[in-house]
Coordinates of C-alpha atoms in Angstrom, one line a residue:
X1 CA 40.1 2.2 -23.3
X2 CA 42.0 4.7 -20.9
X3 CA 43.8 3.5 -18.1
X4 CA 44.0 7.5 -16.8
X5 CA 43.5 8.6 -13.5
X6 CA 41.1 11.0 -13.2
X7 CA 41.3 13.9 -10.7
X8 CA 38.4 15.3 -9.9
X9 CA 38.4 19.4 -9.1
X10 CA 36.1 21.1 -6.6
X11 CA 36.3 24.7 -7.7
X12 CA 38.1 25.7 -11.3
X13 CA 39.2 29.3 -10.6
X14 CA 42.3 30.6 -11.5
X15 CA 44.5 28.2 -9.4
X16 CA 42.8 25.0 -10.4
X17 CA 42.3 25.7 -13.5
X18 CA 45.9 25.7 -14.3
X19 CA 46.8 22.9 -11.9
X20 CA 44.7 21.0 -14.5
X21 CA 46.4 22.0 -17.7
X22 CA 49.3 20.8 -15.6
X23 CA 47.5 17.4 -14.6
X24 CA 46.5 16.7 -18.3
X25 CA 50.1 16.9 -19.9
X26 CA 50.7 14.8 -17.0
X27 CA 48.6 12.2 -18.4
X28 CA 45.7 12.5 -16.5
X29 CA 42.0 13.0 -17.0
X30 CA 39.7 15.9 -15.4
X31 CA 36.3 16.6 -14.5
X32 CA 35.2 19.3 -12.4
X33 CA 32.5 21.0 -10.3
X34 CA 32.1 25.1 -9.7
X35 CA 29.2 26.7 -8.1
X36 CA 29.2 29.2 -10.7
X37 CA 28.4 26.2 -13.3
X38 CA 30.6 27.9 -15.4
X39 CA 34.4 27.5 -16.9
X40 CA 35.7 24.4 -18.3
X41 CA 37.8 23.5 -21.3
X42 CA 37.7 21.4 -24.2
X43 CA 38.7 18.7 -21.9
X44 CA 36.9 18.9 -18.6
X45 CA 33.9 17.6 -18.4
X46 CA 31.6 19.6 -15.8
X47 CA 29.5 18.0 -13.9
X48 CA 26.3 19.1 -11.6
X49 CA 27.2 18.2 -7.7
X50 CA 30.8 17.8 -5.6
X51 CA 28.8 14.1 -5.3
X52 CA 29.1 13.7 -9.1
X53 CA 32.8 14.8 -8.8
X54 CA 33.9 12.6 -6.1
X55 CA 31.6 9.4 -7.8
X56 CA 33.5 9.9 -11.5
X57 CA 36.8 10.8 -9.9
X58 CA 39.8 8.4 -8.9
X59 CA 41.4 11.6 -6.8
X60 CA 39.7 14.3 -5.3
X61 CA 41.2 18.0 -5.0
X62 CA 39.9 20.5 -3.7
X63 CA 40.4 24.7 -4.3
X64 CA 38.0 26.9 -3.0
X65 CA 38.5 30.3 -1.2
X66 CA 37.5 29.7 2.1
X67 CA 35.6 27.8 4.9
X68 CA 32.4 28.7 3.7
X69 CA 32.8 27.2 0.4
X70 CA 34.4 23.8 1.7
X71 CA 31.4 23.2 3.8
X72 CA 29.0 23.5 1.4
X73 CA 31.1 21.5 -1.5
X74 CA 32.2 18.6 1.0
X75 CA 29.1 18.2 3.2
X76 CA 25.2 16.9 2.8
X77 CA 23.8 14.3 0.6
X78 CA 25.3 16.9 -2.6
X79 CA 29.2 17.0 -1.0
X80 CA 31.8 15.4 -2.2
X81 CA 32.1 12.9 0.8
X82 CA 29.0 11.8 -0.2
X83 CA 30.0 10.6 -3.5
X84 CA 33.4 8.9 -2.3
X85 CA 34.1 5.8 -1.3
X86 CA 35.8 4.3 1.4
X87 CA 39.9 4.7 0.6
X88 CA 39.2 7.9 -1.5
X89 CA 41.8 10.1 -1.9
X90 CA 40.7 13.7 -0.9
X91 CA 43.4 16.4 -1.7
X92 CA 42.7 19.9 -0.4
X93 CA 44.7 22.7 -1.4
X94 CA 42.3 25.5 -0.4
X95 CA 44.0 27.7 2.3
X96 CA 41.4 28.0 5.4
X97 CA 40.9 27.5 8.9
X98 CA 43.1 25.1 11.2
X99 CA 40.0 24.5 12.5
X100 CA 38.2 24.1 9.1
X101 CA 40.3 21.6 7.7
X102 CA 40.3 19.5 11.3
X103 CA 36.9 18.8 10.5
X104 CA 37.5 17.6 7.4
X105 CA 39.6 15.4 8.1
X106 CA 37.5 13.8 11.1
X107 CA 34.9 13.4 8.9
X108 CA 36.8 11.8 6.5
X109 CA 38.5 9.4 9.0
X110 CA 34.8 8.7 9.7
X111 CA 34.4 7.7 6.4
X112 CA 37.9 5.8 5.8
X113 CA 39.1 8.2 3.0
X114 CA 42.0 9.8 3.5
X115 CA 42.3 14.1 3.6
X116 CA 45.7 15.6 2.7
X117 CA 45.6 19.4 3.6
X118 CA 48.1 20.5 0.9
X119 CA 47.7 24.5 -0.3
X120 CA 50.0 25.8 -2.2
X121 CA 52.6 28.3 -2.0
X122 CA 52.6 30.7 -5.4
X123 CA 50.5 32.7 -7.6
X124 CA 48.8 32.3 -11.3
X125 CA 52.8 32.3 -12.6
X126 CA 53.5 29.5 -10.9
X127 CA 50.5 27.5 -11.1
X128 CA 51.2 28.2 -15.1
X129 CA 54.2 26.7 -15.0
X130 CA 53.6 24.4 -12.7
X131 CA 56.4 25.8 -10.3
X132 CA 53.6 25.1 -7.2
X133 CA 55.5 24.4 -3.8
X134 CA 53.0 22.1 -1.9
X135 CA 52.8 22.3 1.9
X136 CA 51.2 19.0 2.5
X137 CA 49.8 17.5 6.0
X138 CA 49.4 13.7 6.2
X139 CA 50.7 10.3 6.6
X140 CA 53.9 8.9 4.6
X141 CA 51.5 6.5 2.9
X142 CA 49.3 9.7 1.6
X143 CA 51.9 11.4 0.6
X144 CA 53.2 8.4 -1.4
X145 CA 49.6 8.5 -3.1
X146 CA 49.4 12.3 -3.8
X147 CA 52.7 12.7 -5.1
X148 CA 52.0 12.0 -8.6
X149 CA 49.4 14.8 -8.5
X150 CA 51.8 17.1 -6.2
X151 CA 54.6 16.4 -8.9
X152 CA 52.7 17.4 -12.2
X153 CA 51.3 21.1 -10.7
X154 CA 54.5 21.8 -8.5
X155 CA 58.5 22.0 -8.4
X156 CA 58.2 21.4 -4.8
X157 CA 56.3 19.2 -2.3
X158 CA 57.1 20.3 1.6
X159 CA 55.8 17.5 4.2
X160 CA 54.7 20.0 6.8
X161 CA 54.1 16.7 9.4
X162 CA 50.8 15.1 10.3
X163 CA 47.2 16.1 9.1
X164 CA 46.8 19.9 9.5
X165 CA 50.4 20.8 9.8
X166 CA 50.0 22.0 5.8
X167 CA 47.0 24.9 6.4
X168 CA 49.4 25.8 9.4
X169 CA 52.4 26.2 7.7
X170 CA 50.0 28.2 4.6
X171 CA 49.2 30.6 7.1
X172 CA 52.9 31.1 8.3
X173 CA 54.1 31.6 4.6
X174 CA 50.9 33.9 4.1
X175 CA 51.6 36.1 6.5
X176 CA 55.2 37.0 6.2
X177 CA 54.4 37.4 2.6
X178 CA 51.4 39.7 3.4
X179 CA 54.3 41.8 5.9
X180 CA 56.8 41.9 3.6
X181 CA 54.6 43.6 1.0
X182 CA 53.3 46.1 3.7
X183 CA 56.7 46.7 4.6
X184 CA 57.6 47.8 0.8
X185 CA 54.3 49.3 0.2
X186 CA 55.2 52.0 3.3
X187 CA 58.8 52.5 2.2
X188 CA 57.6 53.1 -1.3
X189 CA 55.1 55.8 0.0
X190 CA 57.6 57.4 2.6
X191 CA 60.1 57.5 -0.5
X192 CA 57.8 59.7 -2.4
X193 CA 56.4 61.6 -0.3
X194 CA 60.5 62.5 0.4
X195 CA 60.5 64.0 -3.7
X196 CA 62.1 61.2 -4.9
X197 CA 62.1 60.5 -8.2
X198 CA 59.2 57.4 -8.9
X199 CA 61.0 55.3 -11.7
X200 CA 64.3 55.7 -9.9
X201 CA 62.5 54.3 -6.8
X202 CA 60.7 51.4 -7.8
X203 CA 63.9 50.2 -10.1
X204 CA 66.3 50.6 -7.3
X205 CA 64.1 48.4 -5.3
X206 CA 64.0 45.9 -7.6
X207 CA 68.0 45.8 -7.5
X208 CA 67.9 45.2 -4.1
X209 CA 68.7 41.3 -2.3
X210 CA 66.9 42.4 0.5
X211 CA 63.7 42.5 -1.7
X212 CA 62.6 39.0 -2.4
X213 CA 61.7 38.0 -5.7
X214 CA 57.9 37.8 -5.2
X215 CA 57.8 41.4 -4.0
X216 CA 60.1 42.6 -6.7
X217 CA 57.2 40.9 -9.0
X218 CA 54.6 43.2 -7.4
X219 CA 56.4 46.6 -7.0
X220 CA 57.1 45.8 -10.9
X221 CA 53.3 45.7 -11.2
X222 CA 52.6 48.6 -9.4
X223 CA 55.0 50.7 -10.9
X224 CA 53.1 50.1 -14.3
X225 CA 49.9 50.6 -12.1
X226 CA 48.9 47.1 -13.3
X227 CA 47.1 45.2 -10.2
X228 CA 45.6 42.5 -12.7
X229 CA 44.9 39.4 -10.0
X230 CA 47.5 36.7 -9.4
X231 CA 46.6 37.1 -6.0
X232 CA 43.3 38.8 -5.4
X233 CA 43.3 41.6 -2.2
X234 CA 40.2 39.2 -0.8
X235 CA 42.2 36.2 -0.6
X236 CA 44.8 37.5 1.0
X237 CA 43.1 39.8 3.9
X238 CA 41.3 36.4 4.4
X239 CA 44.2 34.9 5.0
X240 CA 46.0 37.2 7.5
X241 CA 42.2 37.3 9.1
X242 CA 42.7 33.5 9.6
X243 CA 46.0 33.5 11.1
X244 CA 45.1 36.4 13.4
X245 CA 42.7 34.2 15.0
X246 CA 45.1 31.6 15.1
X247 CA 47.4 33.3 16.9
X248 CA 44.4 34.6 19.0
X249 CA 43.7 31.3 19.9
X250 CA 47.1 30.4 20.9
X251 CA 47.5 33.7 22.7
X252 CA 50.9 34.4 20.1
X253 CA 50.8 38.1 20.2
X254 CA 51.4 39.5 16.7
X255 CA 51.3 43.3 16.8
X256 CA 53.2 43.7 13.2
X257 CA 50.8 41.3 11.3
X258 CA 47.5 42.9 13.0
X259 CA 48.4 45.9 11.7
X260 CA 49.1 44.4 8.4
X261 CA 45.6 43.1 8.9
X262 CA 44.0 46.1 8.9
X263 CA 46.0 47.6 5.9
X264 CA 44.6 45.0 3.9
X265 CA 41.3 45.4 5.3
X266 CA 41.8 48.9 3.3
X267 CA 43.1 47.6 0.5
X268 CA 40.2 45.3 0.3
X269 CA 36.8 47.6 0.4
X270 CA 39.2 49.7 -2.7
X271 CA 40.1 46.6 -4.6
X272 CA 38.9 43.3 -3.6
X273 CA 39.3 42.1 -7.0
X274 CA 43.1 43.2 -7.8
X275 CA 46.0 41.4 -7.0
X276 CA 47.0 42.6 -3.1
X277 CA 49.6 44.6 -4.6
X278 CA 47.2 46.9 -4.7
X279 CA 48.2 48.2 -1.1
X280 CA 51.1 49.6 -3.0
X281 CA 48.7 51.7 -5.0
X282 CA 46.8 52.9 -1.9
X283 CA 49.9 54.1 -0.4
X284 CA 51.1 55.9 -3.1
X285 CA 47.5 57.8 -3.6
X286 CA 47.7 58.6 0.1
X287 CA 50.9 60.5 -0.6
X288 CA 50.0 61.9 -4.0
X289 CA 46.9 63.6 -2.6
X290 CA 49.0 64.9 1.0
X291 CA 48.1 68.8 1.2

């Protein structure tokens, strides 16, 4: 008889799927529940509700894309609160809302099960490799619980401070990474459209310190014009959305990142789909098709 822990996964998309390739050389079991009703593996069961889920699991995590889909997996007589018991462990690594995930954890309070905001910080490399670096929100004694789970699908676990502090510090993270990748993408463009030569260009700036190595990994994709998703365009101008209203909310003006906003917001009706690198792309068709 197994003695296993079994985490149970709401949403198996790229991110989760991995985290639980991770989680079973870890030594522990997995089941899991997508919307789709499709995915799995030879060794996760599937199973019909977020309910089912949370009743068959020991752990809870959670990884879906936004607000929308964490309401309808964690609420009603379906949800996964609904299926776990008092002193559950719910771990959600989706990145959304402040506001999202302080309803969460309320209603889990009201339950007596404990909610550990934790998203992650990488892409499909690093959730292969389980090179993850966790930004958790919660209580010494959840993090104690969760770290067996945070050390099998990451290198790093970051206490961000008390419930919530981890989907504020995503957003942070999110959108310097979303500036920094505008910043190259209009460099890149300004560099061609100057006549210089592309392949020169795009190795130089990977040469560069000031560059950092997650950027060098997209201007290495773009150069070969391959945008396959590590980060899809839709996540990430959902997630400078959220941290636009935010800042709105806290009246933190943030002129560079609006714009950024809105260059994603491009990006996004031409490539929802391909990794956000893509704005690189855009830029450079912009210039290749100036008159």
């Amino acid at each position: 008889m197994s003695t296993a822990q079994t985490i149970g996964f709401i949403g198996f998309g790229a991110m989760a799927s991995r985290m639980a390739i991770n989680l079973k050389k870890a030594g522990f079991a997995t089941v899991a529940y997508t919307p789709s009703g499709k995915g799995g593996d030879d060794h996760t069961a599937f199973l019909p509700s977020p309910a089912d889920v949370a009743k068959t699991a020991d752990i809870v995590l959670v990884c879906v894309p936004d607000d929308a889909a964490l309401s309808a997996s964690m609420y009603g007589p379906q949800g996964a609160l609904a299926g776990m018991p008092e002193g559950g462990l719910l771990l959600n690594t989706s990145s959304i809302s402040p506001e999202a995930a302080q309803t969460l954890l309320d209603a889990g309070e009201k339950q007596k099960i404990s909610v550990v905001d934790c998203p992650v910080s990488g892409s499909t490399p690093e959730a292969d490799s389980a090179n993850l670096v966790v930004l958790a929100g919660g209580s010494e004694e959840e993090m104690a619980r969760a770290k067996p789970v945070f050390d099998a699908i990451g290198r790093l676990t970051i206490h961000a401070g008390p419930a919530g502090s981890g989907a504020r510090l995503k957003l942070v993270i999110n959108g310097i990474m979303g500036a920094g990748l505008a910043a190259v993408a209009e460099g890149i463009a300004y560099g061609l459209a100057a006549g210089l030569d592309r392949s020169m260009l795009f190795d130089a700036l990977d040469e560069m310190a000031v560059i950092s190595p997650h950027h060098k990994r997209k201007i290495k994709m773009a150069k070969a014009g391959d945008f396959s998703p590590q980060f899809p365009t839709r996540l990430m101008q959902k997630d400078m959305r959220l941290l636009m209203n935010a800042c709105a909310r806290l009246a933190v003006p943030t002129p560079t990142m609006a714009a950024v906003t809105q260059q994603l917001s491009l990006t996004r009706r031409a490539a929802a789909d391909a990794d956000y690198s893509a704005l690189i792309g855009v830029m450079e068709n912009i210039v290749a098709n100036d008159p």
